[in-house]
PDB file of C-alpha atoms and ligand atoms in Angstrom:
ATOM      1  CA  UNK A   1       0.865  26.816  -6.077  1.00  0.00           C
ATOM      2  CA  UNK A   2       2.640  30.048  -5.145  1.00  0.00           C
ATOM      3  CA  UNK A   3      -0.267  31.351  -3.103  1.00  0.00           C
ATOM      4  CA  UNK A   4      -0.958  28.129  -1.257  1.00  0.00           C
ATOM      5  CA  UNK A   5      -0.271  28.072   2.451  1.00  0.00           C
ATOM      6  CA  UNK A   6       1.648  25.487   4.389  1.00  0.00           C
ATOM      7  CA  UNK A   7      -0.715  22.953   6.016  1.00  0.00           C
ATOM      8  CA  UNK A   8      -1.110  23.149   9.794  1.00  0.00           C
ATOM      9  CA  UNK A   9      -0.657  19.417   9.986  1.00  0.00           C
ATOM     10  CA  UNK A  10       0.053  17.161   7.039  1.00  0.00           C
ATOM     11  CA  UNK A  11      -1.021  13.873   8.629  1.00  0.00           C
ATOM     12  CA  UNK A  12      -4.184  12.777  10.418  1.00  0.00           C
ATOM     13  CA  UNK A  13      -4.247   9.857  12.844  1.00  0.00           C
ATOM     14  CA  UNK A  14      -7.179   7.755  13.901  1.00  0.00           C
ATOM     15  CA  UNK A  15      -6.925   5.065  16.548  1.00  0.00           C
ATOM     16  CA  UNK A  16      -8.842   1.999  15.345  1.00  0.00           C
ATOM     17  CA  UNK A  17      -8.262  -0.145  18.445  1.00  0.00           C
ATOM     18  CA  UNK A  18      -5.564  -0.551  21.064  1.00  0.00           C
ATOM     19  CA  UNK A  19      -3.192  -2.207  18.587  1.00  0.00           C
ATOM     20  CA  UNK A  20      -3.943  -0.287  15.435  1.00  0.00           C
ATOM     21  CA  UNK A  21      -3.743   3.269  14.118  1.00  0.00           C
ATOM     22  CA  UNK A  22      -4.699   4.603  10.701  1.00  0.00           C
ATOM     23  CA  UNK A  23      -2.657   7.525   9.408  1.00  0.00           C
ATOM     24  CA  UNK A  24      -3.661   9.460   6.298  1.00  0.00           C
ATOM     25  CA  UNK A  25      -2.634  12.534   4.321  1.00  0.00           C
ATOM     26  CA  UNK A  26      -5.974  14.376   4.222  1.00  0.00           C
ATOM     27  CA  UNK A  27      -4.764  17.426   2.258  1.00  0.00           C
ATOM     28  CA  UNK A  28      -3.669  15.249  -0.632  1.00  0.00           C
ATOM     29  CA  UNK A  29      -5.834  14.213  -3.608  1.00  0.00           C
ATOM     30  CA  UNK A  30      -8.331  11.588  -2.433  1.00  0.00           C
ATOM     31  CA  UNK A  31      -7.767   9.280  -5.403  1.00  0.00           C
ATOM     32  CA  UNK A  32      -4.118   8.616  -4.546  1.00  0.00           C
ATOM     33  CA  UNK A  33      -4.359   9.161  -0.807  1.00  0.00           C
ATOM     34  CA  UNK A  34      -3.136   6.015   0.910  1.00  0.00           C
ATOM     35  CA  UNK A  35      -3.997   4.444   4.244  1.00  0.00           C
ATOM     36  CA  UNK A  36      -0.918   3.946   6.412  1.00  0.00           C
ATOM     37  CA  UNK A  37      -1.356   1.360   9.149  1.00  0.00           C
ATOM     38  CA  UNK A  38       0.597   1.413  12.398  1.00  0.00           C
ATOM     39  CA  UNK A  39       0.320  -2.052  13.926  1.00  0.00           C
ATOM     40  CA  UNK A  40       1.425  -2.243  17.550  1.00  0.00           C
ATOM     41  CA  UNK A  41       2.788  -5.527  18.866  1.00  0.00           C
ATOM     42  CA  UNK A  42       4.125  -6.604  22.261  1.00  0.00           C
ATOM     43  CA  UNK A  43       7.764  -6.618  21.120  1.00  0.00           C
ATOM     44  CA  UNK A  44       7.715  -4.934  17.734  1.00  0.00           C
ATOM     45  CA  UNK A  45       5.691  -2.333  15.858  1.00  0.00           C
ATOM     46  CA  UNK A  46       5.022  -2.324  12.145  1.00  0.00           C
ATOM     47  CA  UNK A  47       4.190   0.539   9.856  1.00  0.00           C
ATOM     48  CA  UNK A  48       2.531  -0.823   6.741  1.00  0.00           C
ATOM     49  CA  UNK A  49       3.020   1.901   4.128  1.00  0.00           C
ATOM     50  CA  UNK A  50       4.657   5.251   4.505  1.00  0.00           C
ATOM     51  CA  UNK A  51       2.791   7.770   2.337  1.00  0.00           C
ATOM     52  CA  UNK A  52       4.240  10.296  -0.069  1.00  0.00           C
ATOM     53  CA  UNK A  53       7.290  11.285   1.957  1.00  0.00           C
ATOM     54  CA  UNK A  54       6.541  15.017   1.652  1.00  0.00           C
ATOM     55  CA  UNK A  55       6.425  15.583   5.429  1.00  0.00           C
ATOM     56  CA  UNK A  56       8.094  13.664   8.233  1.00  0.00           C
ATOM     57  CA  UNK A  57       6.031  10.593   9.039  1.00  0.00           C
ATOM     58  CA  UNK A  58       8.784   9.447  11.351  1.00  0.00           C
ATOM     59  CA  UNK A  59       8.306  12.535  13.521  1.00  0.00           C
ATOM     60  CA  UNK A  60       4.558  12.222  13.271  1.00  0.00           C
ATOM     61  CA  UNK A  61       4.495   8.652  14.630  1.00  0.00           C
ATOM     62  CA  UNK A  62       7.326   9.104  17.154  1.00  0.00           C
ATOM     63  CA  UNK A  63       4.916   9.606  20.051  1.00  0.00           C
ATOM     64  CA  UNK A  64       3.118   6.356  19.224  1.00  0.00           C
ATOM     65  CA  UNK A  65       6.231   4.180  19.007  1.00  0.00           C
ATOM     66  CA  UNK A  66       7.810   2.570  22.064  1.00  0.00           C
ATOM     67  CA  UNK A  67       9.383  -0.510  20.466  1.00  0.00           C
ATOM     68  CA  UNK A  68      11.537  -1.355  17.477  1.00  0.00           C
ATOM     69  CA  UNK A  69       9.708  -0.285  14.339  1.00  0.00           C
ATOM     70  CA  UNK A  70       9.820  -1.940  10.953  1.00  0.00           C
ATOM     71  CA  UNK A  71       8.468   0.228   8.119  1.00  0.00           C
ATOM     72  CA  UNK A  72       7.137  -1.787   5.196  1.00  0.00           C
ATOM     73  CA  UNK A  73       6.135  -0.635   1.734  1.00  0.00           C
ATOM     74  CA  UNK A  74       3.242  -2.741   0.454  1.00  0.00           C
ATOM     75  CA  UNK A  75       4.677  -1.993  -3.008  1.00  0.00           C
ATOM     76  CA  UNK A  76       6.896   0.560  -4.746  1.00  0.00           C
ATOM     77  CA  UNK A  77       4.261   3.153  -5.716  1.00  0.00           C
ATOM     78  CA  UNK A  78       5.037   6.658  -4.480  1.00  0.00           C
ATOM     79  CA  UNK A  79       1.919   6.966  -2.325  1.00  0.00           C
ATOM     80  CA  UNK A  80       3.054   3.919  -0.298  1.00  0.00           C
ATOM     81  CA  UNK A  81       6.872   3.864  -0.454  1.00  0.00           C
ATOM     82  CA  UNK A  82       7.510   7.639  -0.589  1.00  0.00           C
ATOM     83  CA  UNK A  83       8.265   8.019   3.118  1.00  0.00           C
ATOM     84  CA  UNK A  84      10.122   4.767   3.775  1.00  0.00           C
ATOM     85  CA  UNK A  85      13.615   6.273   3.444  1.00  0.00           C
ATOM     86  CA  UNK A  86      13.102   8.088   6.768  1.00  0.00           C
ATOM     87  CA  UNK A  87      12.972   4.869   8.784  1.00  0.00           C
ATOM     88  CA  UNK A  88      15.997   2.939   9.995  1.00  0.00           C
ATOM     89  CA  UNK A  89      14.424  -0.455   9.406  1.00  0.00           C
ATOM     90  CA  UNK A  90      12.639  -0.700   6.073  1.00  0.00           C
ATOM     91  CA  UNK A  91      11.294  -3.597   4.097  1.00  0.00           C
ATOM     92  CA  UNK A  92       9.856  -4.264   0.679  1.00  0.00           C
ATOM     93  CA  UNK A  93       9.232  -7.365  -1.406  1.00  0.00           C
ATOM     94  CA  UNK A  94      12.171  -8.784  -3.292  1.00  0.00           C
ATOM     95  CA  UNK A  95      10.599  -7.981  -6.682  1.00  0.00           C
ATOM     96  CA  UNK A  96      10.736  -4.232  -5.979  1.00  0.00           C
ATOM     97  CA  UNK A  97      13.850  -3.994  -3.786  1.00  0.00           C
ATOM     98  CA  UNK A  98      15.980  -2.754  -6.663  1.00  0.00           C
ATOM     99  CA  UNK A  99      13.428  -0.088  -7.572  1.00  0.00           C
ATOM    100  CA  UNK A 100      13.594   1.251  -4.008  1.00  0.00           C
ATOM    101  CA  UNK A 101      17.394   1.086  -4.012  1.00  0.00           C
ATOM    102  CA  UNK A 102      17.419   3.050  -7.288  1.00  0.00           C
ATOM    103  CA  UNK A 103      14.670   5.519  -6.390  1.00  0.00           C
ATOM    104  CA  UNK A 104      12.991   4.365  -9.600  1.00  0.00           C
ATOM    105  CA  UNK A 105      10.453   7.094 -10.414  1.00  0.00           C
ATOM    106  CA  UNK A 106       9.108   5.143 -13.375  1.00  0.00           C
ATOM    107  CA  UNK A 107       8.250   2.099 -11.264  1.00  0.00           C
ATOM    108  CA  UNK A 108       7.031   4.340  -8.428  1.00  0.00           C
ATOM    109  CA  UNK A 109       4.654   6.008 -10.947  1.00  0.00           C
ATOM    110  CA  UNK A 110       5.662   9.501  -9.887  1.00  0.00           C
ATOM    111  CA  UNK A 111       7.364  10.334 -13.176  1.00  0.00           C
ATOM    112  CA  UNK A 112       4.170   9.448 -15.036  1.00  0.00           C
ATOM    113  CA  UNK A 113       2.207  12.495 -16.214  1.00  0.00           C
ATOM    114  CA  UNK A 114      -0.702  13.324 -13.949  1.00  0.00           C
ATOM    115  CA  UNK A 115       0.223  11.113 -11.000  1.00  0.00           C
ATOM    116  CA  UNK A 116       1.796  13.840  -8.854  1.00  0.00           C
ATOM    117  CA  UNK A 117       0.337  17.212  -9.671  1.00  0.00           C
ATOM    118  CA  UNK A 118       0.463  20.572  -7.879  1.00  0.00           C
ATOM    119  CA  UNK A 119      -3.357  20.661  -7.944  1.00  0.00           C
ATOM    120  CA  UNK A 120      -3.395  17.490  -5.822  1.00  0.00           C
ATOM    121  CA  UNK A 121      -2.073  19.382  -2.796  1.00  0.00           C
ATOM    122  CA  UNK A 122      -4.713  21.403  -0.970  1.00  0.00           C
ATOM    123  CA  UNK A 123      -1.967  23.140   1.011  1.00  0.00           C
ATOM    124  CA  UNK A 124       1.801  22.738   1.074  1.00  0.00           C
ATOM    125  CA  UNK A 125       3.356  19.960   3.181  1.00  0.00           C
ATOM    126  CA  UNK A 126       6.275  22.317   3.902  1.00  0.00           C
ATOM    127  CA  UNK A 127       7.358  25.746   2.693  1.00  0.00           C
ATOM    128  CA  UNK A 128       9.068  25.658  -0.667  1.00  0.00           C
ATOM    129  CA  UNK A 129       7.434  22.370  -1.661  1.00  0.00           C
ATOM    130  CA  UNK A 130       7.298  21.949  -5.442  1.00  0.00           C
ATOM    131  CA  UNK A 131       5.114  19.100  -6.670  1.00  0.00           C
ATOM    132  CA  UNK A 132       6.804  19.043 -10.078  1.00  0.00           C
ATOM    133  CA  UNK A 133      10.099  18.130  -8.408  1.00  0.00           C
ATOM    134  CA  UNK A 134       8.621  15.223  -6.481  1.00  0.00           C
ATOM    135  CA  UNK A 135      10.728  12.081  -6.743  1.00  0.00           C
ATOM    136  CA  UNK A 136      11.037   8.748  -4.932  1.00  0.00           C
ATOM    137  CA  UNK A 137      13.995   8.974  -2.543  1.00  0.00           C
ATOM    138  CA  UNK A 138      16.387   6.073  -3.129  1.00  0.00           C
ATOM    139  CA  UNK A 139      16.994   3.972  -0.025  1.00  0.00           C
ATOM    140  CA  UNK A 140      18.481   0.589   0.694  1.00  0.00           C
ATOM    141  CA  UNK A 141      15.970  -1.910   2.094  1.00  0.00           C
ATOM    142  CA  UNK A 142      17.257  -3.398   5.357  1.00  0.00           C
ATOM    143  CA  UNK A 143      14.926  -6.369   4.996  1.00  0.00           C
ATOM    144  CA  UNK A 144      13.787  -8.094   1.818  1.00  0.00           C
ATOM    145  CA  UNK A 145      10.397  -9.744   2.100  1.00  0.00           C
ATOM    146  CA  UNK A 146       9.254 -12.890   0.399  1.00  0.00           C
ATOM    147  CA  UNK A 147       6.126 -14.992   0.227  1.00  0.00           C
ATOM    148  CA  UNK A 148       5.551 -16.829   3.502  1.00  0.00           C
ATOM    149  CA  UNK A 149       7.793 -14.680   5.687  1.00  0.00           C
ATOM    150  CA  UNK A 150       6.453 -14.441   9.216  1.00  0.00           C
ATOM    151  CA  UNK A 151       6.629 -11.137  11.075  1.00  0.00           C
ATOM    152  CA  UNK A 152       6.493 -11.971  14.750  1.00  0.00           C
ATOM    153  CA  UNK A 153       5.354  -9.043  16.898  1.00  0.00           C
ATOM    154  CA  UNK A 154       5.521 -11.061  20.133  1.00  0.00           C
ATOM    155  CA  UNK A 155       1.814 -11.462  20.724  1.00  0.00           C
ATOM    156  CA  UNK A 156       0.782 -11.961  17.113  1.00  0.00           C
ATOM    157  CA  UNK A 157       2.279 -13.027  13.832  1.00  0.00           C
ATOM    158  CA  UNK A 158       1.613 -11.599  10.405  1.00  0.00           C
ATOM    159  CA  UNK A 159       2.370 -13.578   7.284  1.00  0.00           C
ATOM    160  CA  UNK A 160       3.663 -11.916   4.129  1.00  0.00           C
ATOM    161  CA  UNK A 161       1.590 -12.845   1.087  1.00  0.00           C
ATOM    162  CA  UNK A 162       3.106 -12.005  -2.284  1.00  0.00           C
ATOM    163  CA  UNK A 163       0.150 -10.947  -4.432  1.00  0.00           C
ATOM    164  CA  UNK A 164       1.347  -9.502  -7.744  1.00  0.00           C
ATOM    165  CA  UNK A 165      -0.893  -7.970 -10.398  1.00  0.00           C
ATOM    166  CA  UNK A 166      -1.269  -4.285  -9.538  1.00  0.00           C
ATOM    167  CA  UNK A 167       2.543  -4.246  -9.495  1.00  0.00           C
ATOM    168  CA  UNK A 168       5.094  -7.057  -9.374  1.00  0.00           C
ATOM    169  CA  UNK A 169       6.080  -6.643  -5.741  1.00  0.00           C
ATOM    170  CA  UNK A 170       2.682  -6.155  -4.104  1.00  0.00           C
ATOM    171  CA  UNK A 171       2.333  -7.768  -0.719  1.00  0.00           C
ATOM    172  CA  UNK A 172      -0.361  -8.046   1.903  1.00  0.00           C
ATOM    173  CA  UNK A 173       0.001  -8.991   5.577  1.00  0.00           C
ATOM    174  CA  UNK A 174      -2.295 -11.685   6.886  1.00  0.00           C
ATOM    175  CA  UNK A 175      -3.110 -12.455  10.497  1.00  0.00           C
ATOM    176  CA  UNK A 176      -4.313 -16.067  10.499  1.00  0.00           C
ATOM    177  CA  UNK A 177      -5.594 -15.999  14.047  1.00  0.00           C
ATOM    178  CA  UNK A 178      -7.825 -12.951  13.614  1.00  0.00           C
ATOM    179  CA  UNK A 179      -8.365 -13.395   9.859  1.00  0.00           C
ATOM    180  CA  UNK A 180      -7.299  -9.827   9.233  1.00  0.00           C
ATOM    181  CA  UNK A 181      -5.714  -8.691   6.004  1.00  0.00           C
ATOM    182  CA  UNK A 182      -3.674  -5.539   5.479  1.00  0.00           C
ATOM    183  CA  UNK A 183      -4.074  -5.474   1.747  1.00  0.00           C
ATOM    184  CA  UNK A 184      -2.199  -2.493   0.282  1.00  0.00           C
ATOM    185  CA  UNK A 185      -3.336  -1.975  -3.300  1.00  0.00           C
ATOM    186  CA  UNK A 186      -4.073  -5.659  -3.902  1.00  0.00           C
ATOM    187  CA  UNK A 187      -7.688  -5.208  -2.907  1.00  0.00           C
ATOM    188  CA  UNK A 188      -9.672  -2.160  -1.829  1.00  0.00           C
ATOM    189  CA  UNK A 189     -13.234  -0.965  -2.247  1.00  0.00           C
ATOM    190  CA  UNK A 190     -12.703   1.441  -5.145  1.00  0.00           C
ATOM    191  CA  UNK A 191     -11.423   1.512  -8.710  1.00  0.00           C
ATOM    192  CA  UNK A 192      -8.824  -1.253  -8.990  1.00  0.00           C
ATOM    193  CA  UNK A 193      -5.790  -0.403 -11.093  1.00  0.00           C
ATOM    194  CA  UNK A 194      -4.642  -3.327 -13.189  1.00  0.00           C
ATOM    195  CA  UNK A 195      -3.661  -1.461 -16.366  1.00  0.00           C
ATOM    196  CA  UNK A 196      -0.686   0.558 -15.159  1.00  0.00           C
ATOM    197  CA  UNK A 197       2.422   0.151 -17.297  1.00  0.00           C
ATOM    198  CA  UNK A 198       3.776  -2.538 -14.986  1.00  0.00           C
ATOM    199  CA  UNK A 199       0.492  -4.178 -13.987  1.00  0.00           C
ATOM    200  CA  UNK A 200      -0.244  -7.719 -15.094  1.00  0.00           C
ATOM    201  CA  UNK A 201      -3.857  -8.826 -15.435  1.00  0.00           C
ATOM    202  CA  UNK A 202      -3.182 -12.600 -15.524  1.00  0.00           C
ATOM    203  CA  UNK A 203      -1.207 -12.202 -12.284  1.00  0.00           C
ATOM    204  CA  UNK A 204      -4.054 -10.133 -10.836  1.00  0.00           C
ATOM    205  CA  UNK A 205      -6.486 -12.917 -11.700  1.00  0.00           C
ATOM    206  CA  UNK A 206      -4.238 -15.531 -10.051  1.00  0.00           C
ATOM    207  CA  UNK A 207      -3.926 -13.330  -6.984  1.00  0.00           C
ATOM    208  CA  UNK A 208      -7.707 -12.976  -6.715  1.00  0.00           C
ATOM    209  CA  UNK A 209      -8.245 -16.719  -7.162  1.00  0.00           C
ATOM    210  CA  UNK A 210      -5.791 -17.247  -4.334  1.00  0.00           C
ATOM    211  CA  UNK A 211      -7.526 -14.693  -2.122  1.00  0.00           C
ATOM    212  CA  UNK A 212     -10.826 -16.488  -2.638  1.00  0.00           C
ATOM    213  CA  UNK A 213      -9.370 -19.321  -0.539  1.00  0.00           C
ATOM    214  CA  UNK A 214      -8.474 -17.042   2.360  1.00  0.00           C
ATOM    215  CA  UNK A 215     -10.762 -16.794   5.398  1.00  0.00           C
ATOM    216  CA  UNK A 216     -11.290 -13.077   6.019  1.00  0.00           C
ATOM    217  CA  UNK A 217     -13.007 -11.156   8.765  1.00  0.00           C
ATOM    218  CA  UNK A 218     -11.709  -7.617   8.144  1.00  0.00           C
ATOM    219  CA  UNK A 219      -9.638  -6.004   5.408  1.00  0.00           C
ATOM    220  CA  UNK A 220      -7.550  -2.912   6.192  1.00  0.00           C
ATOM    221  CA  UNK A 221      -6.889  -1.656   2.672  1.00  0.00           C
ATOM    222  CA  UNK A 222      -4.352   0.680   1.080  1.00  0.00           C
ATOM    223  CA  UNK A 223      -7.093   3.084  -0.015  1.00  0.00           C
ATOM    224  CA  UNK A 224     -10.684   3.900   0.936  1.00  0.00           C
ATOM    225  CA  UNK A 225     -12.690   2.327   3.739  1.00  0.00           C
ATOM    226  CA  UNK A 226     -12.137  -0.792   5.815  1.00  0.00           C
ATOM    227  CA  UNK A 227     -14.488  -3.620   4.858  1.00  0.00           C
ATOM    228  CA  UNK A 228     -15.544  -7.074   5.957  1.00  0.00           C
ATOM    229  CA  UNK A 229     -15.473 -10.595   4.585  1.00  0.00           C
ATOM    230  CA  UNK A 230     -18.663 -10.354   2.537  1.00  0.00           C
ATOM    231  CA  UNK A 231     -17.534  -7.261   0.671  1.00  0.00           C
ATOM    232  CA  UNK A 232     -14.104  -8.873   0.244  1.00  0.00           C
ATOM    233  CA  UNK A 233     -15.612 -11.877  -1.524  1.00  0.00           C
ATOM    234  CA  UNK A 234     -17.880  -9.613  -3.599  1.00  0.00           C
ATOM    235  CA  UNK A 235     -14.966  -7.498  -4.853  1.00  0.00           C
ATOM    236  CA  UNK A 236     -13.031 -10.655  -5.748  1.00  0.00           C
ATOM    237  CA  UNK A 237     -15.885 -12.231  -7.681  1.00  0.00           C
ATOM    238  CA  UNK A 238     -16.848  -8.961  -9.432  1.00  0.00           C
ATOM    239  CA  UNK A 239     -13.281  -8.537 -10.624  1.00  0.00           C
ATOM    240  CA  UNK A 240     -12.942 -12.141 -11.759  1.00  0.00           C
ATOM    241  CA  UNK A 241     -16.295 -12.023 -13.573  1.00  0.00           C
ATOM    242  CA  UNK A 242     -15.256  -8.843 -15.364  1.00  0.00           C
ATOM    243  CA  UNK A 243     -11.736  -9.890 -16.296  1.00  0.00           C
ATOM    244  CA  UNK A 244     -12.647 -13.419 -17.320  1.00  0.00           C
ATOM    245  CA  UNK A 245     -15.022 -12.149 -20.017  1.00  0.00           C
ATOM    246  CA  UNK A 246     -14.392 -13.714 -23.448  1.00  0.00           C
ATOM    247  CA  UNK A 247     -11.464 -11.971 -25.056  1.00  0.00           C
ATOM    248  CA  UNK A 248      -9.866 -11.116 -21.755  1.00  0.00           C
ATOM    249  CA  UNK A 249      -6.801 -12.985 -20.561  1.00  0.00           C
ATOM    250  CA  UNK A 250      -7.484 -15.899 -18.269  1.00  0.00           C
ATOM    251  CA  UNK A 251      -4.171 -17.629 -17.966  1.00  0.00           C
ATOM    252  CA  UNK A 252      -0.638 -16.596 -17.259  1.00  0.00           C
ATOM    253  CA  UNK A 253       0.407 -18.342 -20.440  1.00  0.00           C
ATOM    254  CA  UNK A 254      -1.687 -16.108 -22.715  1.00  0.00           C
ATOM    255  CA  UNK A 255       0.500 -14.474 -25.320  1.00  0.00           C
ATOM    256  CA  UNK A 256       0.853 -10.817 -26.054  1.00  0.00           C
ATOM    257  CA  UNK A 257       0.309  -9.651 -22.513  1.00  0.00           C
ATOM    258  CA  UNK A 258       2.671  -7.687 -20.373  1.00  0.00           C
TER     259      UNK A 258
HETATM  260 ZN1  LIG B   1      -0.274   1.191  -6.149  1.00  0.00          ZN
HETATM  261 ZN1  LIG B   2      -1.970   3.140  -3.849  1.00  0.00          ZN
END
């Protein structure tokens, strides 16, 4: 760590279309590197996920923001909620509001061995950065999100879907008109994590059964590449086939499960 240099630029930005930017942290370990989505509306902008919080995302996006901005954590994990404290308006689902308020490193995963490691940083986000001291910064949510909340950006509306399983407070944002889903860690095209200490497989199964009913054109996920409706349905059915094997939990009422 001592001989690593400070990165020239911690974030990378890609414009997807006139209303959407993807921001990533390319010098951070690919496995935990999140996709941060800046969604531009007529009257309001949204930032769906905020990265690790090891460099100023607020400064990085300042040039792209010309309206009130609401920063949202798709869930409490450090790679999504780490930077939310920097923003004046910040939102998270009710189930994880207290964890954000407390800066709960256990729920954020960053106190778990191996989740934030010096080797995961290709260069330093700022001079003096020490990975071992990484911690979720406690901050008070200014908005608590719940299932069915509508986020009106003026020219489009996104609905909050509460989709627990990966963690208790996971949300996705759904645009009914365009059939777009900003999915956080609920669904992405990579190894799905449903066995973390606070994951719940029966909830994950219920979430995926619910998503099977949702018309989808494009998914903008919390990790890895954007994908379309066919891949969306394939990931859902692969997961359900795997987790509904005999001996695996199928119902919320199964005993002995977290
Ligand atoms: Zn996560
Ligand atoms: Zn994640």
